[in-house]
XYZ file of C-alpha atoms in Angstrom:
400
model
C 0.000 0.000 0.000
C 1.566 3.640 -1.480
C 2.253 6.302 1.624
C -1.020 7.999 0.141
C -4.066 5.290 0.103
C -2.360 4.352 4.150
C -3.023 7.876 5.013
C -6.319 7.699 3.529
C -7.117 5.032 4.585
C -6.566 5.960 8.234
C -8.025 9.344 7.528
C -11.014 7.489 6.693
C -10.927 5.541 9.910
C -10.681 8.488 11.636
C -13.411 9.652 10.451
C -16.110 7.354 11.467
C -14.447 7.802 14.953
C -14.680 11.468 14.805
C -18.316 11.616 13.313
C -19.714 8.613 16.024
C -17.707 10.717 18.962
C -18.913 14.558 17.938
C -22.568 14.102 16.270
C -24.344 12.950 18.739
C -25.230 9.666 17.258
C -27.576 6.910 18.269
C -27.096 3.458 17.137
C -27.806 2.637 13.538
C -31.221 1.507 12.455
C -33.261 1.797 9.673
C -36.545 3.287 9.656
C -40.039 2.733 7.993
C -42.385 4.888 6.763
C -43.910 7.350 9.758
C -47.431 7.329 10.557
C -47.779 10.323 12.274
C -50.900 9.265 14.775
C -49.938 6.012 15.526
C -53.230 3.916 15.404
C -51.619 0.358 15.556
C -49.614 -1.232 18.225
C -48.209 -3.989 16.260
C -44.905 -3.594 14.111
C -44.854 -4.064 10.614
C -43.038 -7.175 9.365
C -40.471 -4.427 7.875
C -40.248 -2.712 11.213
C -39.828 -6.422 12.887
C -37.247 -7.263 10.770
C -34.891 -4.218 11.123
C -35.364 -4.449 14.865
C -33.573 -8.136 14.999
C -31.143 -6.477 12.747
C -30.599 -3.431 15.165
C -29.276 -5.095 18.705
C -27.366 -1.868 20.345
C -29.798 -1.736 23.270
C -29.501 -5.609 23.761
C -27.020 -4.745 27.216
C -29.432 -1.951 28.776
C -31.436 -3.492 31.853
C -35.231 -2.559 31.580
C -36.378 -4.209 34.757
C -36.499 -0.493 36.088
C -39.357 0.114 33.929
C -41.329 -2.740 35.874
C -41.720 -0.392 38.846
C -44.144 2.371 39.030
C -42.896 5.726 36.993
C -40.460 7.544 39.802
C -41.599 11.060 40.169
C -40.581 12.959 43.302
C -42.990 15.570 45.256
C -41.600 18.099 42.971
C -40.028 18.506 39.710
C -36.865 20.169 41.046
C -36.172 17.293 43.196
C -33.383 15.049 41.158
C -34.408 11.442 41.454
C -31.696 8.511 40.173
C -34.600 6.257 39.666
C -37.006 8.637 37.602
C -33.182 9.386 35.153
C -32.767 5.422 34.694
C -36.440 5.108 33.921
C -36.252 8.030 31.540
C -33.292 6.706 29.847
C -34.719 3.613 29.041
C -37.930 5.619 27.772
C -35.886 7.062 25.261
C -33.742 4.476 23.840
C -36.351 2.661 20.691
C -34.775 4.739 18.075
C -36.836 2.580 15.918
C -40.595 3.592 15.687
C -41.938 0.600 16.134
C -39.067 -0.588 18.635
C -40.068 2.784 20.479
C -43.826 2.207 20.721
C -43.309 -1.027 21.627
C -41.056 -0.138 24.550
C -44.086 2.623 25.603
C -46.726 0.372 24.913
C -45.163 -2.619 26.897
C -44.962 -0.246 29.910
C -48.806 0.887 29.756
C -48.341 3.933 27.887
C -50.629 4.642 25.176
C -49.081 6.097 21.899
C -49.854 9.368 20.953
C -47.959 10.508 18.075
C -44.915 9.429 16.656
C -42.970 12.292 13.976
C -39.935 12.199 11.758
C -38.542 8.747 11.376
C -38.835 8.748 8.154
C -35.846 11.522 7.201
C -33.868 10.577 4.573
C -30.312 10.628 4.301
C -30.628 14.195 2.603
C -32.937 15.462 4.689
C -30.662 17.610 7.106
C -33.319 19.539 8.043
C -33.540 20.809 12.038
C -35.600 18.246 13.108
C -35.649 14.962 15.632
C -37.694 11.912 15.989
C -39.689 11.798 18.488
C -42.924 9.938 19.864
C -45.805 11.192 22.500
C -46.885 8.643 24.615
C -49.767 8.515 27.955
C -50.350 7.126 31.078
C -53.056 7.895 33.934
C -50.759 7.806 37.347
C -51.601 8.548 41.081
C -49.576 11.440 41.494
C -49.985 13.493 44.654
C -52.677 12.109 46.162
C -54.798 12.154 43.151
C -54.913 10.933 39.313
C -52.916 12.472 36.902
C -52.058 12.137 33.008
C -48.056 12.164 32.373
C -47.063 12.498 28.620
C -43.720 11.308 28.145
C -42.031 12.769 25.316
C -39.480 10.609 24.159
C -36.624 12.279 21.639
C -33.922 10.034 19.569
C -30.358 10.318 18.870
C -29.304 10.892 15.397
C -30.032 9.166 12.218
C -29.543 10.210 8.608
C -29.389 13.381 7.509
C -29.391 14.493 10.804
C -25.685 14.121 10.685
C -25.210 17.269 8.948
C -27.410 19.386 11.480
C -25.587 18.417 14.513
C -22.555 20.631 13.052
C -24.485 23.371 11.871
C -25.552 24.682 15.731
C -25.452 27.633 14.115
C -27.297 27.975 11.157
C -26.881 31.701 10.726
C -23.491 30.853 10.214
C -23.165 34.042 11.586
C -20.834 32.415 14.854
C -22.926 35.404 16.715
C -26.085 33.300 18.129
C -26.932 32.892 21.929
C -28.524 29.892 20.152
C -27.567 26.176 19.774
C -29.862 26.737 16.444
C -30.248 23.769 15.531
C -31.343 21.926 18.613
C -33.673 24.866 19.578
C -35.414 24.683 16.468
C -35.714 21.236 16.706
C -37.324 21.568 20.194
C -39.790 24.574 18.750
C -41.200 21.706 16.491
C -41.681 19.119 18.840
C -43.305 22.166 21.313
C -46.065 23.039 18.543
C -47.264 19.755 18.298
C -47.036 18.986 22.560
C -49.385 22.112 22.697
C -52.541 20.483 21.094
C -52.006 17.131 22.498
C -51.731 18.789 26.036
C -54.857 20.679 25.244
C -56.652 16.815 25.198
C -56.493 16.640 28.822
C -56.607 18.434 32.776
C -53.295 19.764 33.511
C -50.883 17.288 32.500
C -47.531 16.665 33.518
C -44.629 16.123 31.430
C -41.416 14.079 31.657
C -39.169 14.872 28.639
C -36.355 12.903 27.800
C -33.353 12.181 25.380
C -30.104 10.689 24.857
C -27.075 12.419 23.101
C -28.889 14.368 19.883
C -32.465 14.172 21.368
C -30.718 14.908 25.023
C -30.107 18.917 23.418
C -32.921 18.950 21.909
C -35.299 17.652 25.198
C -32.875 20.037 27.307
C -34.572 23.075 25.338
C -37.927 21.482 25.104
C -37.618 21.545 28.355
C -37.392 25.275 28.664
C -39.950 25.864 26.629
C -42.550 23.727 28.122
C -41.568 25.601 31.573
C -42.490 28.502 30.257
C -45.937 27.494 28.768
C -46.832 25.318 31.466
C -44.780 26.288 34.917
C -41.700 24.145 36.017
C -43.746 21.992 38.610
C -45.447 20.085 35.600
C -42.186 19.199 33.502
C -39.956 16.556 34.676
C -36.877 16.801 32.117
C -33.835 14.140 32.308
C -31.213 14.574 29.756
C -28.410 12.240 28.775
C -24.850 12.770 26.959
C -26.349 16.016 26.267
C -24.304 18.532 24.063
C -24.354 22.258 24.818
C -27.046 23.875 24.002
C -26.981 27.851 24.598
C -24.159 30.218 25.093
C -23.973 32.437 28.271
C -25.862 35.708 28.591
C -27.863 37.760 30.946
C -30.834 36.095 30.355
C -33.240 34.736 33.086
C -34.206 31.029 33.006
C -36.167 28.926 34.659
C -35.010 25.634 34.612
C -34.085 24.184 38.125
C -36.201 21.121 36.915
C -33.772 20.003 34.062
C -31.088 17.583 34.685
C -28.433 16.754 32.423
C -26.610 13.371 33.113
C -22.707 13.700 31.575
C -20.528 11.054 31.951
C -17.241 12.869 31.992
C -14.936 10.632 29.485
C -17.970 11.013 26.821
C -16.578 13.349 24.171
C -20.087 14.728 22.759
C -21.491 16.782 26.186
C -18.103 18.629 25.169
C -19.560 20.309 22.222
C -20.612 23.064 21.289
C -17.699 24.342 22.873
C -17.376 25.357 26.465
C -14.972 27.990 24.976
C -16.924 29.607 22.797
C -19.466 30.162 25.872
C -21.553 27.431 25.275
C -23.131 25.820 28.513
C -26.568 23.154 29.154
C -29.957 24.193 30.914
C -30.336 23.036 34.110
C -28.047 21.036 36.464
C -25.437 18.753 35.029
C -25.426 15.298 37.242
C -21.595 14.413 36.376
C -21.262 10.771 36.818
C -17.701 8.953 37.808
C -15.397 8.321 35.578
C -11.795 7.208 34.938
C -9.339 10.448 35.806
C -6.766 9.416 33.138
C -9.453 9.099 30.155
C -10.931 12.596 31.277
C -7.780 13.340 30.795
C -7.040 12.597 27.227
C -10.030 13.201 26.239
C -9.796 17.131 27.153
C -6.438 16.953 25.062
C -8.823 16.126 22.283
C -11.148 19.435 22.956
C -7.760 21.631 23.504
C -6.939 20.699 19.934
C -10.509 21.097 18.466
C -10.000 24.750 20.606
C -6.706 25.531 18.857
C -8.153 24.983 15.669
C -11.168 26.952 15.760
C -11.211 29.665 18.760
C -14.489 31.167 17.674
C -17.421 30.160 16.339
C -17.386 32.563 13.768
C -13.617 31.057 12.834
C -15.340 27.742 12.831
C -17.505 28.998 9.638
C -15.527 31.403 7.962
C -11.433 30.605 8.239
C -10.840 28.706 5.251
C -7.705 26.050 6.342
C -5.377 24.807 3.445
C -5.535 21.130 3.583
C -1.795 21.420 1.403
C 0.327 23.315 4.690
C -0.003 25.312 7.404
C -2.459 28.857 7.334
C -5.292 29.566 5.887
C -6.011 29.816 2.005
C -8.302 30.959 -0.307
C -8.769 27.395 -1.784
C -9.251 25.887 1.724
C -11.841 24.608 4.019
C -13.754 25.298 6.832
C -14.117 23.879 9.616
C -17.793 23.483 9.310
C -17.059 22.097 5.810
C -14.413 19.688 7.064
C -16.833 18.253 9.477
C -19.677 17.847 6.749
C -17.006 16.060 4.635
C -16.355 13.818 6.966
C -20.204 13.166 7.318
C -20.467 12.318 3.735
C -17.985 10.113 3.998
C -19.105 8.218 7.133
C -22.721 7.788 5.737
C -21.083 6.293 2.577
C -22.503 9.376 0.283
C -19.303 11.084 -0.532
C -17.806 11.214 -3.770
C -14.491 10.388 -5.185
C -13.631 13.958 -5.424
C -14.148 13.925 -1.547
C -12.209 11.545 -0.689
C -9.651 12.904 -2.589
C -9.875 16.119 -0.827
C -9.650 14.099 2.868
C -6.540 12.271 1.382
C -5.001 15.542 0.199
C -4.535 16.546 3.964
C -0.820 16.570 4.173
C 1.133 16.465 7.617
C 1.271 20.063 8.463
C -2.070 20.792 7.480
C -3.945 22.964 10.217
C -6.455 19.697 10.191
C -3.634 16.996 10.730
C -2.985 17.412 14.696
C -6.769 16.286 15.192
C -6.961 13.607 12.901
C -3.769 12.304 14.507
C -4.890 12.200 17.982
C -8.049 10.789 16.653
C -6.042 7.868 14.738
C -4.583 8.024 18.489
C -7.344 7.274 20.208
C -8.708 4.726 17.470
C -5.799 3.054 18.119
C -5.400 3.139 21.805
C -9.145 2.142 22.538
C -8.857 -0.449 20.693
C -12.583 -0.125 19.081
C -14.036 0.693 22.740
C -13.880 4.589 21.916
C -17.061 5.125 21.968
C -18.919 3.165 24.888
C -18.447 6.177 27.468
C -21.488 7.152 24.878
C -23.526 4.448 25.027
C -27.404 4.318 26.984
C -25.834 1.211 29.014
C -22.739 2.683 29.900
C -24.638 5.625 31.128
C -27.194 3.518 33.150
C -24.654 1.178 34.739
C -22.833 4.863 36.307
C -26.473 6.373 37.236
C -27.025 2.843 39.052
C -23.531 3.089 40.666
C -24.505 6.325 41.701
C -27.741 5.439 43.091
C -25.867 2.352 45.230
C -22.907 4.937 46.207
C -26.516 7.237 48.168
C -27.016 4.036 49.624
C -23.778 3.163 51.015
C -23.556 -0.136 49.156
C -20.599 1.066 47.854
């Protein structure tokens, strides 16, 4: 093999770590056709086929779903058992694996939107499904709606780099989970308007965890914080610090600190969660390298308005005219990963010589490839993050 197809080659490699670490991806599966209302509870044969295809939730323990739904006396209470239950909630990334899930657990599906996004559909949008249950709650019965939002799929690659979609590098914004949030908020308003004061318990993991972190907000503001529960998990940053006044003691954010993706946005640029971050324990030395990782990604691109407009040569060190952008190197590398790029662009990704502005992070991304030895991206993972929220619920109880 010629010094040039090696280097793409590995460039390659390091791509699909790069892409699987920084876009806030759920496991692969494909999706049918959505339904919008949902009005039957069986899968399709389709649907039942792709699920024994699709096996990444096969190590996440749902017994915790067998015991009634956790909520404390109030919303800004933090409960460990309410956050596992609200995990597992969120983890069908399949429709029909997803209203399954609900369904098994008594819920009754409401709505189910956007699993059927195409691999060019990079529009701001998530998945998501509505699902009910009648509950004693405080002495008397209650309807929770449990909003349910998935990780990435598809297209949705491609809008998990654009947080900005101004391009502007100016917005208080995480653009394109907020917009993603106003959709799922315009629909939640005319189911809510079906019944007595509902409550709410919104939830997500990685991709859907941003988005259900500024659903969140939103619903507080339309319906008052003691009738939203939200639990986020691996959630990216979401909004970028200002003066503003929010009310959002009721959202917690689980981060498991060796998980590379509640790292971006940057917290350089300003970026920051709603809410309370619950940071789980994790291995010192990993933490570690991976904030080497972010000091290089930081290097690269102090700004965000640097991160759309400085054009890097991919021939030496600088910028050029003829270069790319950081935004446009990450999209590249989407193409790639989603097995959509062209020769020309993978041309362009072997063309990255050694002193390229680009060629420190793809080198300590071959690094960690190499190192993890294909583990790289479990601190990600729903079980990894359940097995450290139970290890923190045993730790409260001294069985630790």
């Amino acid at each position: 093999m010629n010094r040039r197809k090696k280097q793409t080659v590995l460039w390659g490699m390091t791509a699909v770590l790069l892409l699987s670490c920084f876009a806030c991806a759920a496991p692969p599966a494909e999706e049918t056709e959505s339904r919008g209302e949902t009005e039957s509870s069986q899968p399709t044969e389709d649907e039942s086929r792709e699920e024994s295809q699709a096996e990444p939730e096969a190590e996440l323990d749902y017994t915790r779903l067998k015991e009634p739904l956790a909520l404390p006396e109030s919303s800004r209470i933090c409960s460990d058992t309410l956050a596992e239950q609200a995990l597992l909630l969120c983890t069908g990334h399949s429709m029909g694996k997803e209203r399954t899930l609900l369904e098994q657990e008594g819920f009754r599906v409401l709505v189910q939107k956007n699993y059927d996004k195409t691999t060019e559909d990079s529009s701001h949008t998530c998945a998501w499904t509505a699902a009910s249950r009648r509950i004693e709650y405080q002495g008397r019965p209650r309807t929770v709606i449990v909003l349910a939002i998935r990780g990435t799929q598809d297209g949705e690659w491609n809008s998990n780099f654009d947080f900005d979609p101004s391009h502007s590098g100016e917005s208080q914004a995480a653009g394109n989970f907020l917009f993603a949030a106003e959709d799922i908020f315009l629909s939640v308003l005319a189911l809510a308007a079906e019944d007595e004061e509902p409550l709410f318990l919104v939830c997500g993991h990685s991709r859907g965890a941003a988005c259900a972190n500024w659903l969140g907000v939103l619903l507080n503001a339309q319906y008052g914080t003691e009738r939203v529960f939200t639990y986020t998990f691996a959630t990216p940053a979401t909004w970028r610090e200002s003066q503003a006044e929010w009310n959002d003691e009721n959202i917690f954010n689980w981060i498991n600190p060796e998980d590379p993706v509640p790292q971006v946005p940057l917290a350089a640029w300003g970026y920051r969660r709603f809410g309370t971050d619950i940071v789980l324990t994790g291995n010192a030395d990993r933490e570690t390298e991976l904030q080497k990782t972010i000091r290089i990604l930081e290097e690269l691109v102090p700004t965000p308005e640097q991160y759309y407009k400085e054009r890097h040569s991919l021939t030496q060190a600088g910028l050029a005219e003829d270069g790319m952008t950081c935004f446009e190197f990450m999209l590249l590398l989407t193409s790639l990963v989603r097995a959509s790029g062209s020769n020309g662009e993978v041309g362009r990704l072997a063309a990255i010589a050694a002193d390229s502005d680009f060629a420190p992070l793809l080198r300590r991304l071959e690094e960690i490839l190499q190192e993890s030895g294909g583990a790289a991206l479990q601190p990600h993972s729903p079980a990894v993050y359940q097995r450290l929220i139970q290890e923190r619920t045993a730790e409260a109880n001294g069985l630790y």
